Coordinates of N, CA and C in Angstrom, one line a residue:
X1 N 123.8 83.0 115.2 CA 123.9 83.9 114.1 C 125.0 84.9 114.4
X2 N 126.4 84.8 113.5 CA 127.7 85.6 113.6 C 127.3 87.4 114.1
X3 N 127.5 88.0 114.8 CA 127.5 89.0 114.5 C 128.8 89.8 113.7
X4 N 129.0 90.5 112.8 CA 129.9 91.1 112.1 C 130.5 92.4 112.1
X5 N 131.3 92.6 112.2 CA 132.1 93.7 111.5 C 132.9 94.2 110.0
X6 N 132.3 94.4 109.5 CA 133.3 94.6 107.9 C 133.2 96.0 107.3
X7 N 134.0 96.1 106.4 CA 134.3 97.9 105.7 C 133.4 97.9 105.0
X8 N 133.1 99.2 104.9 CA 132.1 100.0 103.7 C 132.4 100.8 103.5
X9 N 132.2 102.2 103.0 CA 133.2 103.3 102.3 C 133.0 104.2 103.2
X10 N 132.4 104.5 104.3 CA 132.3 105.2 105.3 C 133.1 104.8 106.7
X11 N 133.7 103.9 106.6 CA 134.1 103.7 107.9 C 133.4 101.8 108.1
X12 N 133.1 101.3 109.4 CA 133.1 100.0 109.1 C 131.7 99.7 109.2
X13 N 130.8 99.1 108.9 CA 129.7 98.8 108.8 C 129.1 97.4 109.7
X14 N 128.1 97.1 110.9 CA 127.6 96.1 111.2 C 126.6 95.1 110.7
X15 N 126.6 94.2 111.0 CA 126.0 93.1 110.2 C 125.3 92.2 111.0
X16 N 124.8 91.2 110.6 CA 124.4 89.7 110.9 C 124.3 88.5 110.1
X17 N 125.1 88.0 110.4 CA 125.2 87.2 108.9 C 125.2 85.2 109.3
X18 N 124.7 84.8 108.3 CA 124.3 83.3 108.4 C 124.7 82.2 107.2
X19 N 125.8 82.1 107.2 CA 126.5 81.4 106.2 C 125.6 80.1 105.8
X20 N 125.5 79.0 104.4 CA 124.8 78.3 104.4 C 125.7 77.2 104.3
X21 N 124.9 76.0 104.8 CA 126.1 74.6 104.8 C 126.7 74.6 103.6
X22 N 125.9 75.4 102.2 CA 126.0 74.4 101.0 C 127.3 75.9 100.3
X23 N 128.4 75.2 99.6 CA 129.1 76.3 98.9 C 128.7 77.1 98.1
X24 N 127.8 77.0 97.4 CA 127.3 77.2 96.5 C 126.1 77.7 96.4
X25 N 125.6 78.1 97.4 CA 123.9 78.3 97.5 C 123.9 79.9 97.0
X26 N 123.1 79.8 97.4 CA 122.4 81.6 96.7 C 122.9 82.8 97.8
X27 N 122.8 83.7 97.5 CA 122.9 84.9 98.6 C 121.9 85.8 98.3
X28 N 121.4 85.7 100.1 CA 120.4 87.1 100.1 C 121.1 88.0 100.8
X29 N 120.3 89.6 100.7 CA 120.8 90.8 101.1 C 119.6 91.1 101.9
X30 N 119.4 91.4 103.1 CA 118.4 92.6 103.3 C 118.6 93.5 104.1
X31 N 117.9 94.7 103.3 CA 118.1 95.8 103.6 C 117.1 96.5 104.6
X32 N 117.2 97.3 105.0 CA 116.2 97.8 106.3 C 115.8 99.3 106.0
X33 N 114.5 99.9 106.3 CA 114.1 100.7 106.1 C 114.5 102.4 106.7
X34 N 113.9 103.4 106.5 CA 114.7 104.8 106.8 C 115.7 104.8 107.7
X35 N 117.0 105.5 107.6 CA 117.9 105.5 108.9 C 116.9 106.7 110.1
X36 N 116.7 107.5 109.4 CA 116.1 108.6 110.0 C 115.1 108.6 110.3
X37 N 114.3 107.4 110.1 CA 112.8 107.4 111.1 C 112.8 106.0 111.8
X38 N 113.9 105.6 111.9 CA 114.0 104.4 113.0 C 114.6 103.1 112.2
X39 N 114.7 103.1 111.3 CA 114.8 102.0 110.6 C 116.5 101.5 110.9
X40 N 116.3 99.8 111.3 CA 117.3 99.4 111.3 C 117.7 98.0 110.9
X41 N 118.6 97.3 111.6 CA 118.8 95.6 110.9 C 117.8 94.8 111.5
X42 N 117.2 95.5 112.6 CA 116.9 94.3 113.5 C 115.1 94.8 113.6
X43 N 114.8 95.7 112.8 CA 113.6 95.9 112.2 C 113.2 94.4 112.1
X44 N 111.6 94.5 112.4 CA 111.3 93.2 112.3 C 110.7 92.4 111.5
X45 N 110.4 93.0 110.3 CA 110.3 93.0 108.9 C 111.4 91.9 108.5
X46 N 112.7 93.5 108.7 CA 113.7 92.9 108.3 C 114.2 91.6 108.7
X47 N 114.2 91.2 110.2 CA 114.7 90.2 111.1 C 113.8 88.5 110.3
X48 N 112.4 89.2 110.3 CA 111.8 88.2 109.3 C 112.2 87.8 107.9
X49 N 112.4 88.5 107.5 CA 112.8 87.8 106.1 C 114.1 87.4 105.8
X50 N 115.4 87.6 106.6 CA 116.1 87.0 107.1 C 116.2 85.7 107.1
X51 N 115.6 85.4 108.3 CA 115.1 84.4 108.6 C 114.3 83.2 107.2
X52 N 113.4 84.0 106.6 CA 113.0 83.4 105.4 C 113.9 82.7 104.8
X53 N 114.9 83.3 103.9 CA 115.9 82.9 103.1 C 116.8 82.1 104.0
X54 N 117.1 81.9 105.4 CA 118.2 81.5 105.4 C 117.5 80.0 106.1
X55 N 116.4 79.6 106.4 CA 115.8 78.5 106.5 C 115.5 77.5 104.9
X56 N 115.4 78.6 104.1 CA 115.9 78.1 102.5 C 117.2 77.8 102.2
X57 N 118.1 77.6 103.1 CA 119.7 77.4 102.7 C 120.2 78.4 102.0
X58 N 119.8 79.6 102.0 CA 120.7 81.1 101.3 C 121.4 81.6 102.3
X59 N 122.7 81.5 102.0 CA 123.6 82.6 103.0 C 123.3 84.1 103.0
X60 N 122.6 84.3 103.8 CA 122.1 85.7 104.2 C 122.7 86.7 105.4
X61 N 122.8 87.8 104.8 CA 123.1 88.8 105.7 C 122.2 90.2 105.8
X62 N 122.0 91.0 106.8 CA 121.3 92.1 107.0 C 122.5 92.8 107.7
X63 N 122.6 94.4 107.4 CA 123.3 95.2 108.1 C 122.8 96.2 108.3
X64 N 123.1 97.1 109.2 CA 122.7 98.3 109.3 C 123.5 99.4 108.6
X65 N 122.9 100.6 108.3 CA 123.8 101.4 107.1 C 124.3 102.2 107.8
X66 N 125.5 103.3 107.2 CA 125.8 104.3 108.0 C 125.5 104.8 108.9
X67 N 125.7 105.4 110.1 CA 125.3 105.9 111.0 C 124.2 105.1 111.9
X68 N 124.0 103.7 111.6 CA 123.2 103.1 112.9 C 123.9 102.0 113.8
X69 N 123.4 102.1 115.0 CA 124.2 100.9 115.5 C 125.5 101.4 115.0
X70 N 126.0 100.2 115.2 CA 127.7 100.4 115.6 C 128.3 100.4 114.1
X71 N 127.6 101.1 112.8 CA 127.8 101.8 111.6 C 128.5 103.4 111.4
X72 N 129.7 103.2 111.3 CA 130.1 104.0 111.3 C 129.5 105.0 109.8
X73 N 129.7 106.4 110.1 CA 129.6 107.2 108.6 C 128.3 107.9 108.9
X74 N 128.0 108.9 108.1 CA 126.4 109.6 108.4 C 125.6 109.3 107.3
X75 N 124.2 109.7 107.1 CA 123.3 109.2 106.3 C 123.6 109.9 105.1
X76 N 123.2 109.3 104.3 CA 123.7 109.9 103.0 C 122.5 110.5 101.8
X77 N 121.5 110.1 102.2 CA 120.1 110.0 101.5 C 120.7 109.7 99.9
X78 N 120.7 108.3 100.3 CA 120.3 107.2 99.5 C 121.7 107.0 98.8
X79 N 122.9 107.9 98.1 CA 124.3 107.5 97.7 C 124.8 106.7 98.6
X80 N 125.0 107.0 99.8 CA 125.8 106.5 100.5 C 125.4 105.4 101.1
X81 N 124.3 105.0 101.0 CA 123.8 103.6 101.4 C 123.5 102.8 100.3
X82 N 123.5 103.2 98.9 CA 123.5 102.3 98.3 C 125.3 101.7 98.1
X83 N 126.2 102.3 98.3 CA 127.4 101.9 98.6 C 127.5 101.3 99.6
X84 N 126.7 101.3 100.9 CA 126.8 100.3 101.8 C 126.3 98.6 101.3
X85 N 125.3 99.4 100.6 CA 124.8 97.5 100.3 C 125.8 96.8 99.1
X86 N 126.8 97.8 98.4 CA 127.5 97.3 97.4 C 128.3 96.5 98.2
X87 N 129.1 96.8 98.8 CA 130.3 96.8 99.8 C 129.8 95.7 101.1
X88 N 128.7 95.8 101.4 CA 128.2 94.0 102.1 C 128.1 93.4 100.9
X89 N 127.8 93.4 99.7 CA 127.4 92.4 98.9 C 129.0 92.1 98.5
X90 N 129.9 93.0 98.1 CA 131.0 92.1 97.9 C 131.9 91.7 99.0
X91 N 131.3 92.2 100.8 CA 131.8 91.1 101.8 C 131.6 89.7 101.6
X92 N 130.2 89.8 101.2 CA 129.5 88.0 101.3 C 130.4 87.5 100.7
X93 N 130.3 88.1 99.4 CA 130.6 87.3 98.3 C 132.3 86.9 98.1
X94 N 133.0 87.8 98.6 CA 134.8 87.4 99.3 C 134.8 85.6 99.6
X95 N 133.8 86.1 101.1 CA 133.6 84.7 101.5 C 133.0 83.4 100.9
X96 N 132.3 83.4 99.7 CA 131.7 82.9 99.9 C 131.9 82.6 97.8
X97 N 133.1 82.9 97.2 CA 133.5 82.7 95.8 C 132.9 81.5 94.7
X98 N 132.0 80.5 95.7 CA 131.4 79.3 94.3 C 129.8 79.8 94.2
X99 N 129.1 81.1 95.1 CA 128.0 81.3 95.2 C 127.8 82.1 93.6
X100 N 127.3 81.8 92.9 CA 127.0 82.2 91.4 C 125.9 83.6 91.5
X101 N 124.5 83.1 92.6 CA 123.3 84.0 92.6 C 123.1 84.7 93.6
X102 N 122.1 85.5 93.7 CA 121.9 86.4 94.4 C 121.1 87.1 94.5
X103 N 119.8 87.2 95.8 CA 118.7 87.7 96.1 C 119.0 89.0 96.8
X104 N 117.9 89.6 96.2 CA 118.1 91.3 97.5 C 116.8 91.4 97.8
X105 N 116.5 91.7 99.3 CA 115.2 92.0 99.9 C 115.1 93.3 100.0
X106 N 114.3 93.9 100.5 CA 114.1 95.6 100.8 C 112.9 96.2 101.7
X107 N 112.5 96.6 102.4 CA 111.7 97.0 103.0 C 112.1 98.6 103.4
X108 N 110.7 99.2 102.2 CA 110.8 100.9 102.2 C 111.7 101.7 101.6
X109 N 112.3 102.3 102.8 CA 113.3 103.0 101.7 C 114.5 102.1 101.6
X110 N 115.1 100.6 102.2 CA 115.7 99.6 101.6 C 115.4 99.0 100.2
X111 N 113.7 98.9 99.8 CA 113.4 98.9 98.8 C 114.3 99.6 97.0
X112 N 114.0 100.5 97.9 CA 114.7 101.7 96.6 C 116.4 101.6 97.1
X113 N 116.9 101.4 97.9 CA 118.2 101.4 97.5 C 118.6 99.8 97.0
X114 N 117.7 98.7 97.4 CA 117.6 97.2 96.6 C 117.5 97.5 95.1
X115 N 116.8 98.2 95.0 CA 116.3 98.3 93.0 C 117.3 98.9 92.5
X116 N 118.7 99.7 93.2 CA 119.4 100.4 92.4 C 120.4 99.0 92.6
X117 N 120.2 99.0 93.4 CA 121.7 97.4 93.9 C 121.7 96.7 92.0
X118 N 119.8 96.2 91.9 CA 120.0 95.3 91.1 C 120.2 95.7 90.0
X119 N 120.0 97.1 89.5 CA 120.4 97.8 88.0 C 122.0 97.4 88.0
X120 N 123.2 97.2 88.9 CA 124.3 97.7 88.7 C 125.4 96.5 89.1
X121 N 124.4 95.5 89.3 CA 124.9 93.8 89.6 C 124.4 93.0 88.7
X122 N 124.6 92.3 88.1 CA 123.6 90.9 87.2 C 123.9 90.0 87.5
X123 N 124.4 89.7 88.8 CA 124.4 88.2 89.4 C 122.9 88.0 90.4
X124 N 122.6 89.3 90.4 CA 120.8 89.7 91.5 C 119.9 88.9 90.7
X125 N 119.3 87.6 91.1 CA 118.6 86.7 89.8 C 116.7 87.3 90.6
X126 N 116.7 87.7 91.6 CA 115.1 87.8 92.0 C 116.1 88.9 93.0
X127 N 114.2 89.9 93.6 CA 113.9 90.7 94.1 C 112.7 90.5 95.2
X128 N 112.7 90.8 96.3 CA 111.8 91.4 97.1 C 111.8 92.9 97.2
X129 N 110.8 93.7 96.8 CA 110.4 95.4 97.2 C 109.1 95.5 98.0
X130 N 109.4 95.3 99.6 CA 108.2 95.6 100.2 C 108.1 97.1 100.4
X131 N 106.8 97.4 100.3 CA 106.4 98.8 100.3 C 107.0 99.6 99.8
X132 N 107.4 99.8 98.7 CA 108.4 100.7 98.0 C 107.8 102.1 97.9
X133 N 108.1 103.2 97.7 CA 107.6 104.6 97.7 C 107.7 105.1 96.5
X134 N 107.4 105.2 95.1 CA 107.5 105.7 94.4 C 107.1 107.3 94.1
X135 N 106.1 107.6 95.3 CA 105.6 109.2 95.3 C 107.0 109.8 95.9
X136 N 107.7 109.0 96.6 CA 108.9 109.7 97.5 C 110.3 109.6 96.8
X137 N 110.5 108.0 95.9 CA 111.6 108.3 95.6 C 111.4 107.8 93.8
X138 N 112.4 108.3 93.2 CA 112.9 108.5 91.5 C 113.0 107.0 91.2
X139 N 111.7 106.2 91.0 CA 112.4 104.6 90.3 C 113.2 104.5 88.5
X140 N 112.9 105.6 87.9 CA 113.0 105.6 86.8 C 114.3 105.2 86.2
X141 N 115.3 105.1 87.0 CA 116.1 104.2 86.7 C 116.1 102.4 86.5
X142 N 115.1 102.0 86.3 CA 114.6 100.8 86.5 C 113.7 101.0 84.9
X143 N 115.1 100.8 83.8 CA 114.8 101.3 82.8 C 116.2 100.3 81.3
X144 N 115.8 99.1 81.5 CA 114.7 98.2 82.5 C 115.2 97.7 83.2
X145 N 114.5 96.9 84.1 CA 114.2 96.3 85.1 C 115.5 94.9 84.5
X146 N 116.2 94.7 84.9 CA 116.5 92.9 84.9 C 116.4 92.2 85.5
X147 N 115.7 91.9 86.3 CA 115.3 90.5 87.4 C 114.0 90.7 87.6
X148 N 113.6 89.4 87.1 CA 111.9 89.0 88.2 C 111.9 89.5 89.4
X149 N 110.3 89.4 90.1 CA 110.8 89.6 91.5 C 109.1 90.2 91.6
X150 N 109.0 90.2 93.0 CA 108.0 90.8 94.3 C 107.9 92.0 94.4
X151 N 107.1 92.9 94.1 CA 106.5 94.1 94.8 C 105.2 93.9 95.7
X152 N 105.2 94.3 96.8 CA 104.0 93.8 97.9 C 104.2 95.1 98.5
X153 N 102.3 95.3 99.1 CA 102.4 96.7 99.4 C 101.2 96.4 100.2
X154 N 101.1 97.7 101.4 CA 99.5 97.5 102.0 C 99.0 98.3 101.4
X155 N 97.2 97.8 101.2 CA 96.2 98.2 100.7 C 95.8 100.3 101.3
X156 N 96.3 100.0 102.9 CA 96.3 101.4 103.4 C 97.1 102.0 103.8
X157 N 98.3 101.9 102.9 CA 99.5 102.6 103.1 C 98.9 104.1 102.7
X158 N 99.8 104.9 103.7 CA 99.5 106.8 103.7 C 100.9 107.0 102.8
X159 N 101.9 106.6 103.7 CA 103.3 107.0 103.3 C 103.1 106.3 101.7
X160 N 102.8 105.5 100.9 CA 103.3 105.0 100.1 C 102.1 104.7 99.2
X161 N 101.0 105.8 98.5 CA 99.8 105.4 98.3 C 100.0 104.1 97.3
X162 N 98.5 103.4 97.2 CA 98.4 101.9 96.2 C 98.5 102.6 94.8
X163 N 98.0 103.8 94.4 CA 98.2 104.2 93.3 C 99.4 104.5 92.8
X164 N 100.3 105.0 93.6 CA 101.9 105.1 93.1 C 102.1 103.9 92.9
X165 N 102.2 103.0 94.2 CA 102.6 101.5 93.7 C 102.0 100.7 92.5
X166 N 101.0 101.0 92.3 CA 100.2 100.4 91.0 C 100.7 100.8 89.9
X167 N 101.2 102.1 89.7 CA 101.6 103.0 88.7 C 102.9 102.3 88.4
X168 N 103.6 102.2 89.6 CA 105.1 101.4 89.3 C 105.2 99.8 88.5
X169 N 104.2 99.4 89.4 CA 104.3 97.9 88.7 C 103.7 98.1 87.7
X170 N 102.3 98.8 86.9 CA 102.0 98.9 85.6 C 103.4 99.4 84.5
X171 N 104.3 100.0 84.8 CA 105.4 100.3 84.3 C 106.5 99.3 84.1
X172 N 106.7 98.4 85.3 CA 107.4 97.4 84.8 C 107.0 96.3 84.1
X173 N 105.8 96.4 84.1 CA 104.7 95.0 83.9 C 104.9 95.2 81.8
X174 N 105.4 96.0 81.6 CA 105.6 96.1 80.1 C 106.8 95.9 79.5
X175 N 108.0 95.2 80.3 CA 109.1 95.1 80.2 C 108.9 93.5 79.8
X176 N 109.6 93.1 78.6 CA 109.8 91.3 78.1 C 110.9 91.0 78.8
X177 N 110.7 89.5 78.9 CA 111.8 88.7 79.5 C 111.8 88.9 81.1
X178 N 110.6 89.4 81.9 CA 111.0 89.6 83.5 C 109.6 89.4 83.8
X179 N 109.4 89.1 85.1 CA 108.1 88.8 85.5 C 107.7 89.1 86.7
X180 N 106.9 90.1 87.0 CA 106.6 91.4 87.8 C 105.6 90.5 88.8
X181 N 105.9 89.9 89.8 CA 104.8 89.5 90.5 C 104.2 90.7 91.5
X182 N 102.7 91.1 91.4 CA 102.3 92.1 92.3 C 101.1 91.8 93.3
X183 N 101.6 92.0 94.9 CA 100.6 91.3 95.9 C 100.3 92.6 96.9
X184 N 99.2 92.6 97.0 CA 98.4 93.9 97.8 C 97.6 93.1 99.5
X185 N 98.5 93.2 100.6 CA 97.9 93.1 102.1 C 97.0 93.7 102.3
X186 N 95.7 93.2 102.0 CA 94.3 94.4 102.8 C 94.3 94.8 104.0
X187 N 93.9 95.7 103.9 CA 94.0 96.6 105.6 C 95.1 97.1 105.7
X188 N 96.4 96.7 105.1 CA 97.9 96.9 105.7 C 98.4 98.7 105.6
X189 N 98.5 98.7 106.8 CA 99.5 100.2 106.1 C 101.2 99.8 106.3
X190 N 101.7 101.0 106.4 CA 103.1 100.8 105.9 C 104.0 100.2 106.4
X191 N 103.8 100.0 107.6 CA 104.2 99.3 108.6 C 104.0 97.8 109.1
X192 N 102.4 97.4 108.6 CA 102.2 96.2 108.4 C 101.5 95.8 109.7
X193 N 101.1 96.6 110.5 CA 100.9 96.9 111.9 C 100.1 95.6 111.9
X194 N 99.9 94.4 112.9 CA 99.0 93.3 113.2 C 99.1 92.5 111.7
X195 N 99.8 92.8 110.8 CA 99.5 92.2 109.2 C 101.1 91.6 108.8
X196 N 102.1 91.4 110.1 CA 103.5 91.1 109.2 C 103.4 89.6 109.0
X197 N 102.0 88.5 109.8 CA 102.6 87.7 109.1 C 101.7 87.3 108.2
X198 N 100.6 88.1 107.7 CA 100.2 87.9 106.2 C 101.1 88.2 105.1
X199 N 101.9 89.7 105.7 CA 102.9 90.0 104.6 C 104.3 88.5 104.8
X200 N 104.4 87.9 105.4 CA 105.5 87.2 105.1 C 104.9 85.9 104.8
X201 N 103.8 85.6 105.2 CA 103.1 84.5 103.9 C 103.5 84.8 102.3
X202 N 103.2 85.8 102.1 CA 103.0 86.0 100.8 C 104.4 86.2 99.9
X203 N 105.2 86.6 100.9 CA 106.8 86.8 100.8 C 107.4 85.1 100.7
X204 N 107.1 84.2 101.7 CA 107.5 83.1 101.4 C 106.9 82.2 100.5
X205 N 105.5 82.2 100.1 CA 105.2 81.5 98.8 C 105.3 82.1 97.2
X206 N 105.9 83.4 97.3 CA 106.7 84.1 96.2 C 107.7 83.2 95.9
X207 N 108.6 82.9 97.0 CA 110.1 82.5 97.2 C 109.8 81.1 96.8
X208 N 109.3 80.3 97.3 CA 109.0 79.0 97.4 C 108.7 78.6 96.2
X209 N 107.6 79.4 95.0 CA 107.6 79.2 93.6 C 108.3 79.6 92.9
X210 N 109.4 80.9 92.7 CA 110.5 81.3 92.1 C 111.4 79.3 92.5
X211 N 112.1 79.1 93.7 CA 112.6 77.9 94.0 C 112.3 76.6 93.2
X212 N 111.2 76.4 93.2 CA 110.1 75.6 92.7 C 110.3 75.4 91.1
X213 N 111.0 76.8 90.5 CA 110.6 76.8 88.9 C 109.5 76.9 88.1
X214 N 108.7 77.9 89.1 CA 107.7 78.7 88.8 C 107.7 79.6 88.5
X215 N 106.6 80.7 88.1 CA 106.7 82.2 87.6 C 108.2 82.3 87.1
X216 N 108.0 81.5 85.5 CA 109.0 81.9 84.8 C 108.1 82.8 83.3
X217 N 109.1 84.0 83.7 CA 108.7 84.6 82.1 C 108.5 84.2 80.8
X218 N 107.4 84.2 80.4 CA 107.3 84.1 78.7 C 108.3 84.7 77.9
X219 N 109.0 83.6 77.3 CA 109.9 83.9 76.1 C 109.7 84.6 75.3
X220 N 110.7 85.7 74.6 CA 109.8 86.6 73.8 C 109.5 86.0 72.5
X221 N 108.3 86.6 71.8 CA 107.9 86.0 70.6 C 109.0 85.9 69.5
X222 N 109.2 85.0 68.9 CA 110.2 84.8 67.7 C 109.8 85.8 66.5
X223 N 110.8 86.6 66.0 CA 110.5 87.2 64.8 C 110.3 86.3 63.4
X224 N 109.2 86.4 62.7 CA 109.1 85.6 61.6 C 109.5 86.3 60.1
X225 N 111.0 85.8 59.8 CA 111.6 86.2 58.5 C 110.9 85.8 57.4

């Protein structure tokens, strides 16, 4: 697996990246959780689902954002890392010009800077949002939503209660044409502690039926003239 160096608007940004045999295959992104309470590329969340997509033939990359590892630039709370993930996404994509689609993962506060990624790209055809924070951060830009996709969350999350999360997916869950899959890890709190690989069961047979040509949205009803 390449380790990388490439630009981002802060200075140069590190990576890991796994090109796929196929020209054409899909591209994933993942993102890694807080800079400022530990969160990095090689989180193991992150390092897992990684690994997911690129055993599915998606050229995948994970980086670390400003200020981690050998990322140049300081934290930005949340501008300046959502310009990090812009700026890896149009690295991949340099490389890699017949790939059409495009997956973004997220884990926490990668989460929320994934969901702004996909408001402001429309080649992002699915989503992963594990443990996303809605008591902590402003989803409301997700207005609407355009891509299908995964929200998964533990059942005993502190940082991220089930009711925020509930509250969010009841909100997207009213949007036509997208299809809001939502999976709750019992026991789990935020971290996933003894539970990452129930959460990455559930992450891979998300993926596996999205692939499959599954959980496709209902077409909207035809207007009758």
């Amino acid at each position: 697996m390449p380790e990388v160096i490439f630009n981002g608007p802060a200075g140069r940004l590190e990576g890991r990246y796994q090109p796929s045999k196929e020209k054409s295959a899909p591209i994933a992104l993942i993102l890694h959780p807080h800079p400022q309470f530990g969160g990095t590329m090689n989180n193991q969340i992150v390092y897992q689902l990684f690994y997911m997509f690129q055993k599915r033939g998606f050229t995948t990359l994970r980086f670390n954002f400003r200020g981690i590892g050998r990322s140049q630039g300081e934290f930005d709370h949340g501008a300046g890392e959502l310009s990090d993930a812009a700026s890896a996404l149009d690295w991949v994509q340099s490389l890699h010009p017949d790939s059409k689609t495009c997956w973004v993962a997220g884990y926490s506060f990668g989460s929320w800077i994934g969901m702004q990624l996909l408001m402001r790209r429309p080649e992002i055809e699915g989503f992963m949002s594990i443990a996303p924070q809605p008591n902590t951060y402003d989803f409301s830009f997700l207005a609407p939503c355009p891509s299908s996709g995964l929200i998964i969350n533990g059942e005993a999350d502190k940082v991220a209660p089930e009711k925020d999360v509930n509250g969010l997916v009841e909100k997207l869950k009213t949007q036509k044409g997208i299809l809001i899959t939502h999976r709750t890890v019992p026991n789990a709190n935020h971290f996933f502690n003894g539970q990452v690989e129930t959460l990455m069961n559930e992450c891979e047979d998300y993926l596996d039926r999205r692939l499959n040509g599954e959980l496709v949205p209902e077409p909207a009803a035809k207007r009758i003239r």
